Amino acid sequence: MASKRSVKPAGKIRNARGLVFQSVIQRVVKQIAKRFQPDKIILFGSYARGCARSESDVDLLVVMRARNEIDQ
């Protein structure tokens, strides 16, 4: 079940052109990795293609093994 707690970066997250700072994306990825230990975190969409605009969101795919009673 997904956590309802959101990651809130401290300070400014967008540059003068309205794009999310790369350092903010990296910090969020590190926080996800530390908290959930996923197999992969994949950046996709306009930021991955290098064509993000001010209205673009950041698309992250978090890949994890399914948890079941055998894993516990």
mmCIF file of C-alpha atoms in Angstrom, residues 3-72:
data_model
loop_
_atom_site.group_PDB
_atom_site.id
_atom_site.type_symbol
_atom_site.label_atom_id
_atom_site.label_comp_id
_atom_site.label_asym_id
_atom_site.label_seq_id
_atom_site.Cartn_x
_atom_site.Cartn_y
_atom_site.Cartn_z
ATOM 1 C CA SER A 3 2.275 5.838 1.813
ATOM 2 C CA LYS A 4 0.207 9.002 2.018
ATOM 3 C CA ARG A 5 3.216 10.999 3.228
ATOM 4 C CA SER A 6 4.603 13.186 0.479
ATOM 5 C CA VAL A 7 8.182 14.261 -0.042
ATOM 6 C CA LYS A 8 8.383 18.033 0.310
ATOM 7 C CA PRO A 9 11.657 19.518 -0.930
ATOM 8 C CA ALA A 10 12.958 22.417 1.131
ATOM 9 C CA GLY A 11 13.386 25.716 -0.655
ATOM 10 C CA LYS A 12 12.962 26.588 -4.302
ATOM 11 C CA ILE A 13 12.303 23.687 -6.654
ATOM 12 C CA ARG A 14 12.044 25.484 -10.016
ATOM 13 C CA ASN A 15 14.541 27.665 -11.856
ATOM 14 C CA ALA A 16 13.852 30.978 -13.625
ATOM 15 C CA ARG A 17 12.475 29.118 -16.681
ATOM 16 C CA GLY A 18 10.037 27.184 -14.490
ATOM 17 C CA LEU A 19 11.898 23.866 -14.724
ATOM 18 C CA VAL A 20 12.479 21.628 -11.719
ATOM 19 C CA PHE A 21 16.132 21.749 -10.661
ATOM 20 C CA GLN A 22 18.040 18.541 -11.427
ATOM 21 C CA SER A 23 19.317 18.561 -7.835
ATOM 22 C CA VAL A 24 15.711 18.440 -6.565
ATOM 23 C CA ILE A 25 14.923 15.432 -8.771
ATOM 24 C CA GLN A 26 18.083 13.697 -7.526
ATOM 25 C CA ARG A 27 17.191 14.430 -3.895
ATOM 26 C CA VAL A 28 13.674 12.999 -4.328
ATOM 27 C CA VAL A 29 15.083 9.877 -6.033
ATOM 28 C CA LYS A 30 17.543 9.384 -3.141
ATOM 29 C CA GLN A 31 14.730 9.729 -0.594
ATOM 30 C CA ILE A 32 12.600 7.168 -2.443
ATOM 31 C CA ALA A 33 15.581 4.799 -2.689
ATOM 32 C CA LYS A 34 16.398 5.127 1.015
ATOM 33 C CA ARG A 35 12.833 4.649 2.204
ATOM 34 C CA PHE A 36 11.602 1.884 -0.110
ATOM 35 C CA GLN A 37 14.761 0.150 -1.463
ATOM 36 C CA PRO A 38 13.252 -0.345 -4.939
ATOM 37 C CA ASP A 39 14.877 -2.461 -7.640
ATOM 38 C CA LYS A 40 14.865 0.500 -10.035
ATOM 39 C CA ILE A 41 13.805 4.114 -10.260
ATOM 40 C CA ILE A 42 13.285 5.238 -13.844
ATOM 41 C CA LEU A 43 12.936 8.843 -14.986
ATOM 42 C CA PHE A 44 10.758 9.043 -18.094
ATOM 43 C CA GLY A 45 8.762 11.618 -20.002
ATOM 44 C CA SER A 46 9.831 15.109 -20.992
ATOM 45 C CA TYR A 47 12.571 15.452 -18.348
ATOM 46 C CA ALA A 48 14.177 12.184 -19.491
ATOM 47 C CA ARG A 49 13.999 13.306 -23.125
ATOM 48 C CA GLY A 50 15.468 16.707 -22.283
ATOM 49 C CA CYS A 51 12.466 18.645 -23.585
ATOM 50 C CA ALA A 52 10.706 19.649 -20.356
ATOM 51 C CA ARG A 53 8.797 22.930 -20.226
ATOM 52 C CA SER A 54 7.551 25.037 -17.331
ATOM 53 C CA GLU A 55 4.251 23.105 -17.202
ATOM 54 C CA SER A 56 5.975 19.687 -17.291
ATOM 55 C CA ASP A 57 5.774 17.335 -14.357
ATOM 56 C CA VAL A 58 8.510 14.920 -13.303
ATOM 57 C CA ASP A 59 7.674 11.305 -14.176
ATOM 58 C CA LEU A 60 9.288 8.596 -12.044
ATOM 59 C CA LEU A 61 8.578 4.877 -12.279
ATOM 60 C CA VAL A 62 9.466 2.980 -9.100
ATOM 61 C CA VAL A 63 9.950 -0.769 -9.651
ATOM 62 C CA MET A 64 9.680 -3.049 -6.623
ATOM 63 C CA ARG A 65 9.170 -6.738 -6.054
ATOM 64 C CA ALA A 66 5.699 -7.633 -4.864
ATOM 65 C CA ARG A 67 5.583 -8.304 -1.157
ATOM 66 C CA ASN A 68 3.759 -11.392 -0.021
ATOM 67 C CA GLU A 69 3.723 -13.666 3.016
ATOM 68 C CA ILE A 70 6.627 -15.750 1.676
ATOM 69 C CA ASP A 71 8.897 -12.674 1.561
ATOM 70 C CA GLN A 72 8.211 -11.778 5.191
#
